[in-house]
PDB file of C-alpha atoms and ligand atoms in Angstrom:
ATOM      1  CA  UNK M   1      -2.316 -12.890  -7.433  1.00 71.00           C
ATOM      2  CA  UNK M   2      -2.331 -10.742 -10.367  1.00 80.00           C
ATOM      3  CA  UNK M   3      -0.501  -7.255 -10.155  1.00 81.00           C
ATOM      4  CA  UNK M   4      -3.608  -5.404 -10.997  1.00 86.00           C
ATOM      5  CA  UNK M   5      -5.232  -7.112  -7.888  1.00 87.00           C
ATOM      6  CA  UNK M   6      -1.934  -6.402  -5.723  1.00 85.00           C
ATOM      7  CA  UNK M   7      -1.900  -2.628  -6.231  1.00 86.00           C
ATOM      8  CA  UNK M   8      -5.231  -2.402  -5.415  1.00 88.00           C
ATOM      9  CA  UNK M   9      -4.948  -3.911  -2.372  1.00 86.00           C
ATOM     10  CA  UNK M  10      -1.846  -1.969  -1.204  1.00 83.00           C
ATOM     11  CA  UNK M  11      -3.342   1.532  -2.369  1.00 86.00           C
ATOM     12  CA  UNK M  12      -6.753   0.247  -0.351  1.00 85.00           C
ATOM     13  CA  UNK M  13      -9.117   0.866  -3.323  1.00 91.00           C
ATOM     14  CA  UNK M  14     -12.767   0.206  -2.538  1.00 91.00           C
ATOM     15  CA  UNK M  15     -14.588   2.493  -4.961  1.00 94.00           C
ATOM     16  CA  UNK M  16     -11.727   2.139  -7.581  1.00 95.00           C
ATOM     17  CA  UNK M  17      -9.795   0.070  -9.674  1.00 95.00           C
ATOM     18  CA  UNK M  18      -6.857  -0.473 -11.410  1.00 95.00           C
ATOM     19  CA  UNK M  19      -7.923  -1.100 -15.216  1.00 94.00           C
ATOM     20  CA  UNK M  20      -4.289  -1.467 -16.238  1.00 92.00           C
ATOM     21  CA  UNK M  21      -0.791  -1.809 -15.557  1.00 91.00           C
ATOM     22  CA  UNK M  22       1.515  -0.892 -18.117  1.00 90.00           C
ATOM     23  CA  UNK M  23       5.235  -0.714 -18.485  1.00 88.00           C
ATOM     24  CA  UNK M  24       6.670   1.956 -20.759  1.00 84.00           C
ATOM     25  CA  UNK M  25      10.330   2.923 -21.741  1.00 81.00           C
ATOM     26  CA  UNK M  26      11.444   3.854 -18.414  1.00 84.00           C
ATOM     27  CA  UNK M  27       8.168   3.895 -15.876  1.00 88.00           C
ATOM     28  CA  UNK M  28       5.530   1.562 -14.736  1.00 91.00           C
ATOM     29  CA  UNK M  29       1.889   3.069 -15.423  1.00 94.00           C
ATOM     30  CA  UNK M  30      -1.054   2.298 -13.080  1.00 94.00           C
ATOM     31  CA  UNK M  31      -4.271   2.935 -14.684  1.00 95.00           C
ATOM     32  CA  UNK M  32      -7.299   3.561 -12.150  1.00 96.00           C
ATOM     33  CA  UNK M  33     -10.937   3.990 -12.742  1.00 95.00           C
ATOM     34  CA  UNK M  34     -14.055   4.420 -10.718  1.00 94.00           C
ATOM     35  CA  UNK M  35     -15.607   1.269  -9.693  1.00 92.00           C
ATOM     36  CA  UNK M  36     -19.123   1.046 -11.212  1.00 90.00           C
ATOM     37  CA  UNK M  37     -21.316   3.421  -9.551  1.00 90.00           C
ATOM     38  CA  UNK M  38     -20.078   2.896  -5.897  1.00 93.00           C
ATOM     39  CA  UNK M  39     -20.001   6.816  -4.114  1.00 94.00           C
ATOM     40  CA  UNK M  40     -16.990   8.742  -3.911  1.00 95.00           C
ATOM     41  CA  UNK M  41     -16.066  10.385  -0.773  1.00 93.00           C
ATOM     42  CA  UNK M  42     -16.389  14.367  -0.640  1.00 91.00           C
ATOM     43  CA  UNK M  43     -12.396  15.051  -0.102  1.00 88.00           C
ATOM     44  CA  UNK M  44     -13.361  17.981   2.449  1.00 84.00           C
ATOM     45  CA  UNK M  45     -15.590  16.252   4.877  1.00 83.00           C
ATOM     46  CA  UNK M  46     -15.232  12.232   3.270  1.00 84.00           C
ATOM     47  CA  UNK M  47     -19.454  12.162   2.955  1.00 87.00           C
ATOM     48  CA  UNK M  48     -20.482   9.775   0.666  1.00 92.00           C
ATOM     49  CA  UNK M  49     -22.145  11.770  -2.605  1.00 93.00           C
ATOM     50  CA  UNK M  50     -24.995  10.450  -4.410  1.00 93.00           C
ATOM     51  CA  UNK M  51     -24.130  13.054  -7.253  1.00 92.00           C
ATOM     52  CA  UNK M  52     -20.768  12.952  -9.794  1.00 93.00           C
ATOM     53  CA  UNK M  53     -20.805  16.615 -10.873  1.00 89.00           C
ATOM     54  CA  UNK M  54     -17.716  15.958 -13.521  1.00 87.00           C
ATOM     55  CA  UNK M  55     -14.831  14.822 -14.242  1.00 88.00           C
ATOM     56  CA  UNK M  56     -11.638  16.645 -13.760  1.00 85.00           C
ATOM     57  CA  UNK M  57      -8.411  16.684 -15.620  1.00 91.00           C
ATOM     58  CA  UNK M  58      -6.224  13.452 -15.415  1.00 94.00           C
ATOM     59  CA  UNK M  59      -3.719  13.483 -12.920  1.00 95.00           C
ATOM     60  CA  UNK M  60      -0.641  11.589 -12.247  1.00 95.00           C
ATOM     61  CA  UNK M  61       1.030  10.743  -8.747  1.00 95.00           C
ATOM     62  CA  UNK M  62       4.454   8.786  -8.100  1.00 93.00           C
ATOM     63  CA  UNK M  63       4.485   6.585  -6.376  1.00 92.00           C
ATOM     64  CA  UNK M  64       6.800   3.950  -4.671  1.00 87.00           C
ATOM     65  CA  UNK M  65       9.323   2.216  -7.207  1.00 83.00           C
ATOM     66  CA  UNK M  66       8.322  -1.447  -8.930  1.00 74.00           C
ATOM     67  CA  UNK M  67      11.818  -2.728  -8.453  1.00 74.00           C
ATOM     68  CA  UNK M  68      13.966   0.122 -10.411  1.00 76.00           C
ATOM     69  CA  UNK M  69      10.722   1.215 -12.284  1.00 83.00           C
ATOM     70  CA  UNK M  70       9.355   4.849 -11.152  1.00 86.00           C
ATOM     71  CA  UNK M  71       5.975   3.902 -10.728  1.00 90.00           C
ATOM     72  CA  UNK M  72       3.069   6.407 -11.498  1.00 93.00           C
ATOM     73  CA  UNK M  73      -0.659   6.200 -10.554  1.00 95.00           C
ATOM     74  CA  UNK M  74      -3.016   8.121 -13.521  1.00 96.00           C
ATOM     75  CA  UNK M  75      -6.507   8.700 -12.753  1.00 96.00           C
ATOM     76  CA  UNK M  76      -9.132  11.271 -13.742  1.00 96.00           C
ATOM     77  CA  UNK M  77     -10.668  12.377 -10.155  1.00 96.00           C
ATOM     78  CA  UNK M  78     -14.053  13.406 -10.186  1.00 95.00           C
ATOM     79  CA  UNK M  79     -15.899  16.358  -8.380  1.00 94.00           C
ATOM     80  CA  UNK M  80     -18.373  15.375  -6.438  1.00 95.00           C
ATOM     81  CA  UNK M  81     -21.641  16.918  -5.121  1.00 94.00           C
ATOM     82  CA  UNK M  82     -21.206  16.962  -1.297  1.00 91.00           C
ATOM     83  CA  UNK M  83     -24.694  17.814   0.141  1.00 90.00           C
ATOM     84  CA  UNK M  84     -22.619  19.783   3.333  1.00 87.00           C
ATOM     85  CA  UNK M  85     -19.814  21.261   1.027  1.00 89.00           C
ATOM     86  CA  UNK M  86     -21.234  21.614  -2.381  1.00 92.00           C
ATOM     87  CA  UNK M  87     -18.763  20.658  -5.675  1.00 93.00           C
ATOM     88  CA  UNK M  88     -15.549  19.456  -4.194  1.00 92.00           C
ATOM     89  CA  UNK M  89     -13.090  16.634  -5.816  1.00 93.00           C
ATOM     90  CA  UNK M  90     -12.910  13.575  -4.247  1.00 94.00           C
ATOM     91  CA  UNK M  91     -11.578  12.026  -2.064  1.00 92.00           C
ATOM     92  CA  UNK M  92      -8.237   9.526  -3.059  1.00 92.00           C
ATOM     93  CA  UNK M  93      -7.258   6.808  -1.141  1.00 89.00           C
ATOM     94  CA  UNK M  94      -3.511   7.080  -1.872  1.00 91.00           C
ATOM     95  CA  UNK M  95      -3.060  10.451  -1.832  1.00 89.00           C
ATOM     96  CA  UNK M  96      -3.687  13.711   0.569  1.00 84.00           C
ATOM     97  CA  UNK M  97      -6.000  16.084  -2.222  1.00 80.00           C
ATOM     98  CA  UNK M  98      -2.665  18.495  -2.916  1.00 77.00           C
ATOM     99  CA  UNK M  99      -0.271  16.009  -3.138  1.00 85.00           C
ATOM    100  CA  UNK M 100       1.384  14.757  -6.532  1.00 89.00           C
ATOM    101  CA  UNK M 101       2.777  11.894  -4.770  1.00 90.00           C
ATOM    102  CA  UNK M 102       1.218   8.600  -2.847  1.00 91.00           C
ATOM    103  CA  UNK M 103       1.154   8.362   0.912  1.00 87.00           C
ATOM    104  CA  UNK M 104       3.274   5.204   0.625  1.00 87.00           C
ATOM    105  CA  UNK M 105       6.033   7.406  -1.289  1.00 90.00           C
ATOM    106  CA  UNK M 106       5.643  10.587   0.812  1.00 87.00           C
ATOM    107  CA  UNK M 107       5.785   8.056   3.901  1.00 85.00           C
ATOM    108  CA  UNK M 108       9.049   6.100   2.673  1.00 87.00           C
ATOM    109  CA  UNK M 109      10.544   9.584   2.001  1.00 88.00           C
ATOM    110  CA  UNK M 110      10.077  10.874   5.257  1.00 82.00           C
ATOM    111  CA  UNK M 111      11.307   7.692   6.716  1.00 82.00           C
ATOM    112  CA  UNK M 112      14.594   7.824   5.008  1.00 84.00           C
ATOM    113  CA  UNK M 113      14.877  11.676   5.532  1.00 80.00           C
ATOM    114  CA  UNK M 114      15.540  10.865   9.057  1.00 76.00           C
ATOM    115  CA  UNK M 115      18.502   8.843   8.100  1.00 79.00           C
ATOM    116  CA  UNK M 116      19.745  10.971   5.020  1.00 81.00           C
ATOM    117  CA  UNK M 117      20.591  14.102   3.858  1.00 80.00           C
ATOM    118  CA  UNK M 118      17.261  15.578   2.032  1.00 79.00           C
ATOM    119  CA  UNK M 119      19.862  15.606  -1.570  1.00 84.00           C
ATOM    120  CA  UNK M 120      20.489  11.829  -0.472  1.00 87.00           C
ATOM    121  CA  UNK M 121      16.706  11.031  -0.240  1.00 86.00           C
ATOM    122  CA  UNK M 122      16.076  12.636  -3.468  1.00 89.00           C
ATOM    123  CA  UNK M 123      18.757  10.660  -5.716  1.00 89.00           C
ATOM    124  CA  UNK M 124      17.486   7.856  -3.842  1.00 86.00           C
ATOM    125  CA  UNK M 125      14.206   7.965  -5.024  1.00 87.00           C
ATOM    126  CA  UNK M 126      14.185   9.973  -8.406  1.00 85.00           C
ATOM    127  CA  UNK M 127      12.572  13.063  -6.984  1.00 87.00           C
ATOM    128  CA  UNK M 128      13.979  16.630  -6.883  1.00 86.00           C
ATOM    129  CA  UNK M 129      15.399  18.276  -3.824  1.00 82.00           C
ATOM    130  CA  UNK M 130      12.425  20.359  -3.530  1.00 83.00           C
ATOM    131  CA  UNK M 131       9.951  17.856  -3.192  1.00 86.00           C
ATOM    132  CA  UNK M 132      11.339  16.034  -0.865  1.00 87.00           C
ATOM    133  CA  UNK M 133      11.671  19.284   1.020  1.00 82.00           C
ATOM    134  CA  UNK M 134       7.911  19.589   0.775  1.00 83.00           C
ATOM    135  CA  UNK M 135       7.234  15.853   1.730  1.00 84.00           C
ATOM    136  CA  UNK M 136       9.312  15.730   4.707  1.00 79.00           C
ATOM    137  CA  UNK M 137       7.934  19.372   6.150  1.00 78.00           C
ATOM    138  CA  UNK M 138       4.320  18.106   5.189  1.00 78.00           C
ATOM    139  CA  UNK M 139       5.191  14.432   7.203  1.00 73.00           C
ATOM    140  CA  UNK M 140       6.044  16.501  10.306  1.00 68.00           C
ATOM    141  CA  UNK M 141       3.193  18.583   9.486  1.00 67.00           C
ATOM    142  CA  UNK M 142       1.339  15.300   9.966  1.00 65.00           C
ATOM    143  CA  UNK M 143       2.798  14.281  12.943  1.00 58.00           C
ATOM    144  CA  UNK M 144       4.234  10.883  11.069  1.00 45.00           C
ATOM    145  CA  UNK M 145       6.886  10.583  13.894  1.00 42.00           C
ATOM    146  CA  UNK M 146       3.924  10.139  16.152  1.00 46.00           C
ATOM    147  CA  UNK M 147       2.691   7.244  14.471  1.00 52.00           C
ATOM    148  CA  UNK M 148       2.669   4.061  16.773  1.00 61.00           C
ATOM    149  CA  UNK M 149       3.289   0.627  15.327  1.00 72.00           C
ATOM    150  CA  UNK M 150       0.597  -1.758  16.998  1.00 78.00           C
ATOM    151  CA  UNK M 151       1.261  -5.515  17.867  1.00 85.00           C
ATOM    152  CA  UNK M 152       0.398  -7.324  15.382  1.00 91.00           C
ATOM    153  CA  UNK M 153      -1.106 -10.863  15.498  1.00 92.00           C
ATOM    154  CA  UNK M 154      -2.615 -12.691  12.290  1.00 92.00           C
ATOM    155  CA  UNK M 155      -0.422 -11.814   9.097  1.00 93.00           C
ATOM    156  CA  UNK M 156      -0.615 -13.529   5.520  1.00 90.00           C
ATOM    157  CA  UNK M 157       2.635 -13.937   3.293  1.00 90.00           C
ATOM    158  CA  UNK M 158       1.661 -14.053   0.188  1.00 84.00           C
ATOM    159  CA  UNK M 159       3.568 -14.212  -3.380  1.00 81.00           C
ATOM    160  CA  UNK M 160       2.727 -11.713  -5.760  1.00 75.00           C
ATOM    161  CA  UNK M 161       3.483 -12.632  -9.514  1.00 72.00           C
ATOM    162  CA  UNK M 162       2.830  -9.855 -12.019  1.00 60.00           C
ATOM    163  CA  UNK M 163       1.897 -13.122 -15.104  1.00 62.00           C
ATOM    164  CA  UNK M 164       1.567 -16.845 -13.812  1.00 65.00           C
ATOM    165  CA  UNK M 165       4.617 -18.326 -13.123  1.00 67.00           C
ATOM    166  CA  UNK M 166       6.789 -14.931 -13.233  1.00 71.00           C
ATOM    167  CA  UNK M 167       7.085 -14.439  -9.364  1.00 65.00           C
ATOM    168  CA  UNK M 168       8.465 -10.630  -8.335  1.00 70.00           C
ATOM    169  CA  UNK M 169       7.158  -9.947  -4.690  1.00 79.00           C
ATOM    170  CA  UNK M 170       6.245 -11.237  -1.231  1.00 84.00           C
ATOM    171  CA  UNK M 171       3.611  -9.193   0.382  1.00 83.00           C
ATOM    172  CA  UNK M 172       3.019  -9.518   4.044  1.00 87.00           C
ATOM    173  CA  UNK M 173      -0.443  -8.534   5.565  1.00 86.00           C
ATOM    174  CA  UNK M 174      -2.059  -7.679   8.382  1.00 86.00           C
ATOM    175  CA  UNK M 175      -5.028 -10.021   8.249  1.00 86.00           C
ATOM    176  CA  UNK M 176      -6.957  -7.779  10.895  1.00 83.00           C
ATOM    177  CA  UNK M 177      -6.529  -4.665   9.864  1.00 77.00           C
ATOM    178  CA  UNK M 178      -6.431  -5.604   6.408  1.00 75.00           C
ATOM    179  CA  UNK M 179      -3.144  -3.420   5.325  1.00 74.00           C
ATOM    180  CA  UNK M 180      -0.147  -4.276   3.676  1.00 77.00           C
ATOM    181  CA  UNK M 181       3.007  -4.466   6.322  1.00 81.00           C
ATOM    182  CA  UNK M 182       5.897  -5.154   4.004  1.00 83.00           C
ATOM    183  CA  UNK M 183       6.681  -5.944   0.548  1.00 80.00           C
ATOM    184  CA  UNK M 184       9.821  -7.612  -0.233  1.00 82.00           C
ATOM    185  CA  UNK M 185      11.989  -8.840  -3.628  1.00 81.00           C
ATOM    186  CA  UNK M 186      11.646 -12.375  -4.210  1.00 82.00           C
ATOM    187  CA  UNK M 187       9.430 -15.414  -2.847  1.00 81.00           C
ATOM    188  CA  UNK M 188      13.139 -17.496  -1.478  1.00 84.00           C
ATOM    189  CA  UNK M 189      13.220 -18.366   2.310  1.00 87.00           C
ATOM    190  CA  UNK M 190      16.063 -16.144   3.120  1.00 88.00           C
ATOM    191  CA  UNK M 191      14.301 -13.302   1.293  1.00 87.00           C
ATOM    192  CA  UNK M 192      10.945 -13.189   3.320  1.00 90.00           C
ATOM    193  CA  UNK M 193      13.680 -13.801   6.584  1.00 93.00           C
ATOM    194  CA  UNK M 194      14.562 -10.302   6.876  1.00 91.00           C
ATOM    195  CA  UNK M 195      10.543  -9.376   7.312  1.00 92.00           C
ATOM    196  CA  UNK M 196      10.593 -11.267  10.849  1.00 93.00           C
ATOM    197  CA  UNK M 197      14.385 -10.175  11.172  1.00 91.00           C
ATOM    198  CA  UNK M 198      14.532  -6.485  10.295  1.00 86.00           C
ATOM    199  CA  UNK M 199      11.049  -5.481   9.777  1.00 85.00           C
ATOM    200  CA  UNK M 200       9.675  -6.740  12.671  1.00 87.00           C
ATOM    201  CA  UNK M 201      12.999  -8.234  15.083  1.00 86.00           C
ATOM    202  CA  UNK M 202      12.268 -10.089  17.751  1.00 86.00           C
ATOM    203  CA  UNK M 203      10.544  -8.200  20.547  1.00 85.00           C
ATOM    204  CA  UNK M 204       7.295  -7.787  17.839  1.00 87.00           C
ATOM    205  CA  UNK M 205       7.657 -11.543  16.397  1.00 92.00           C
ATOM    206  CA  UNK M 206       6.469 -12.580  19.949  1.00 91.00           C
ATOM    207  CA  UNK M 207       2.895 -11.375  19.440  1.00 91.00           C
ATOM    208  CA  UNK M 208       2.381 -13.266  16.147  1.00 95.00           C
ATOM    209  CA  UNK M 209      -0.680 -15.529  17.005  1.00 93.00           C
ATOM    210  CA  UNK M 210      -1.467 -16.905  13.681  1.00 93.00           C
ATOM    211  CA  UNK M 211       0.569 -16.822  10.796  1.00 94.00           C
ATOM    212  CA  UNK M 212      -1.248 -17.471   6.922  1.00 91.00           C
ATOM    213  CA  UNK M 213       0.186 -19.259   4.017  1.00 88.00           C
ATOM    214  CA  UNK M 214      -0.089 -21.466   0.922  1.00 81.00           C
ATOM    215  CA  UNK M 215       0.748 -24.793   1.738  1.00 76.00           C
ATOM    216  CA  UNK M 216       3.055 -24.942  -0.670  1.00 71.00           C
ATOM    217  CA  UNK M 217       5.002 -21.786   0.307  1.00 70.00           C
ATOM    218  CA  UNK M 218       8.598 -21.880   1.730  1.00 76.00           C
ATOM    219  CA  UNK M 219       7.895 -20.124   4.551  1.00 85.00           C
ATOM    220  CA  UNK M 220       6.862 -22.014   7.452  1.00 89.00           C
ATOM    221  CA  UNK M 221      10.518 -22.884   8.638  1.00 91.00           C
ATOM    222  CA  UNK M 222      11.043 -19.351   9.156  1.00 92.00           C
ATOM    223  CA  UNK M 223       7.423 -18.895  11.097  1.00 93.00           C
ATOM    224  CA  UNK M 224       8.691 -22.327  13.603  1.00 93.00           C
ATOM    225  CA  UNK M 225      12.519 -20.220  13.922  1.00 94.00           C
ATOM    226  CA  UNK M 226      11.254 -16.609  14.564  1.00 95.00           C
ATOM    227  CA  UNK M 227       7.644 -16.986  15.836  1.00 95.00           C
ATOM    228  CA  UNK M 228       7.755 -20.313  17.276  1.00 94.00           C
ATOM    229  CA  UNK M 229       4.441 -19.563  19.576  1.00 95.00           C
ATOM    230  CA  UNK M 230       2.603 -18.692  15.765  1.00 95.00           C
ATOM    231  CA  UNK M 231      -0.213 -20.670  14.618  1.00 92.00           C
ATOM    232  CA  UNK M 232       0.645 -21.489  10.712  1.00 92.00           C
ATOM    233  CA  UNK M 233      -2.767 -21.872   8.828  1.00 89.00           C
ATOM    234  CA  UNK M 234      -2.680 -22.762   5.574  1.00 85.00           C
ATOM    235  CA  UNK M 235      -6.891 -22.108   5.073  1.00 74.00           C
ATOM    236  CA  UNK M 236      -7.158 -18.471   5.301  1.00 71.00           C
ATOM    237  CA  UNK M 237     -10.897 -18.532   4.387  1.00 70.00           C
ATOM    238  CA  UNK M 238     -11.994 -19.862   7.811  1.00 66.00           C
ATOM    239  CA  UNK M 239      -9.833 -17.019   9.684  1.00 69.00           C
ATOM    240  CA  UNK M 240     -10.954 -14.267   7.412  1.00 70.00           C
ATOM    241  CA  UNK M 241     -14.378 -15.375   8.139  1.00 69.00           C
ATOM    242  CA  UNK M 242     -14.049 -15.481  11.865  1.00 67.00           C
ATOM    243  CA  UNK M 243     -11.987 -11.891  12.153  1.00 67.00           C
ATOM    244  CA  UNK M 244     -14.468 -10.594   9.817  1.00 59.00           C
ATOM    245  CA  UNK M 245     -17.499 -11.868  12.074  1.00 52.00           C
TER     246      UNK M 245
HETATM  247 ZN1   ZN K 301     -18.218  17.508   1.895  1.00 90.24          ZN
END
């Protein structure tokens, strides 16, 4: 899988793209664009608007870290024509409409807030006390603490390699509701271990039903230790077909 395809996958883009991915001095650019003519979402009430009214000024949001690599999004959003609200921007995928960071960021801040001091969190990812101030009161704003993990049941592991043959990331899915559960360094045995160890321990491993792979990946020793009940399927296409039915 090609980075461009990875990121949009894990920022959920349906009516955008990422055109390109490029690494500068000391950051990691993500380049997004509309995607043809599919709607936009009014960012007020999330209607669908035939009408593009314009095109506002280009904006840049941080995101999560590639590795040691801040990581920015840049994207010109658009104001739409919402038949209820009138000329609103649209509405982003990654990001709340005031933020200047991605929900994955502002979520893995608040996370570690909880376990750091706020100064800690902000050395730790790059950011200024102040912002993480902001992201932490807007996560409780949210109600993040409330959010409930569900069981999960079909996952993919999948390698991510930003040019053939140059292999960076395993990405783990959740086939049915189609989001991204973890991301970790490397494609090794012992590095996709702490997913079903740490991520997920043992109490959640025992509602794995099915379990998708290449058959070439290193990974279904650790599916017969952890998940032992798991189905491993190696042809995704038939299960995607049958969740998506
Ligand atoms: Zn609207």
């Amino acid at each position: 899988m090609l980075v461009e395809t990875h990121y949009r996958k894990q920022l959920g883009l349906k009516v955008h793209r990422v055109t390109k991915v490029e690494v500068t001095g000391d950051s990691v650019v993500v380049c997004i664009d509309r995607l043809g003519r599919r709607l936009l979402r009014c960012s007020v009430c999330l209607r669908r608007c035939q009408k593009v009214h314009g095109l506002g000024r280009q904006r840049e949001w941080r995101d999560l870290a590639f590795r040691d690599l801040p990581l920015k999004l840049r994207y010109c959003p658009r104001r739409v024509d919402c038949p209820r609200c009138g000329v609103r921007v649209e509405d982003l995928p990654w990001a709340e409409p005031w933020a200047r960071v991605t929900r994955g960021l502002s979520h893995a801040v608040a996370t570690l807030a909880r376990e750091l001091s706020w100064k800690g969190t902000a050395k730790q990812f790059a950011l200024n006390w102040k912002s993480v101030a902001s992201i932490v009161r807007r996560a409780v704003q949210y109600g993040l603490q409330n959010r409930q993990r569900p069981p999960v049941r079909v996952i993919g592991i999948d390698e991510v390699s930003r040019r053939k043959g140059q292999v960076y990331l395993t990405v783990v899915y959740d086939l049915e509701r189609r989001v991204v559960l973890w991301v970790g360094d490397g494609r090794t045995e012992e590095a996709v271990a702490t997913y079903f160890t740490e991520e997920l321990g043992k109490r959640r491993c025992r509602t794995l039903e099915i379990v998708c792979m290449d058959m070439w990946a290193a990974y279904a020793n650790l599916v017969r230790q952890y998940a032992p009940q798991a189905l491993i399927l190696f042809d995704r296409f038939h299960i995607m077909q049958h969740l998506i039915a």
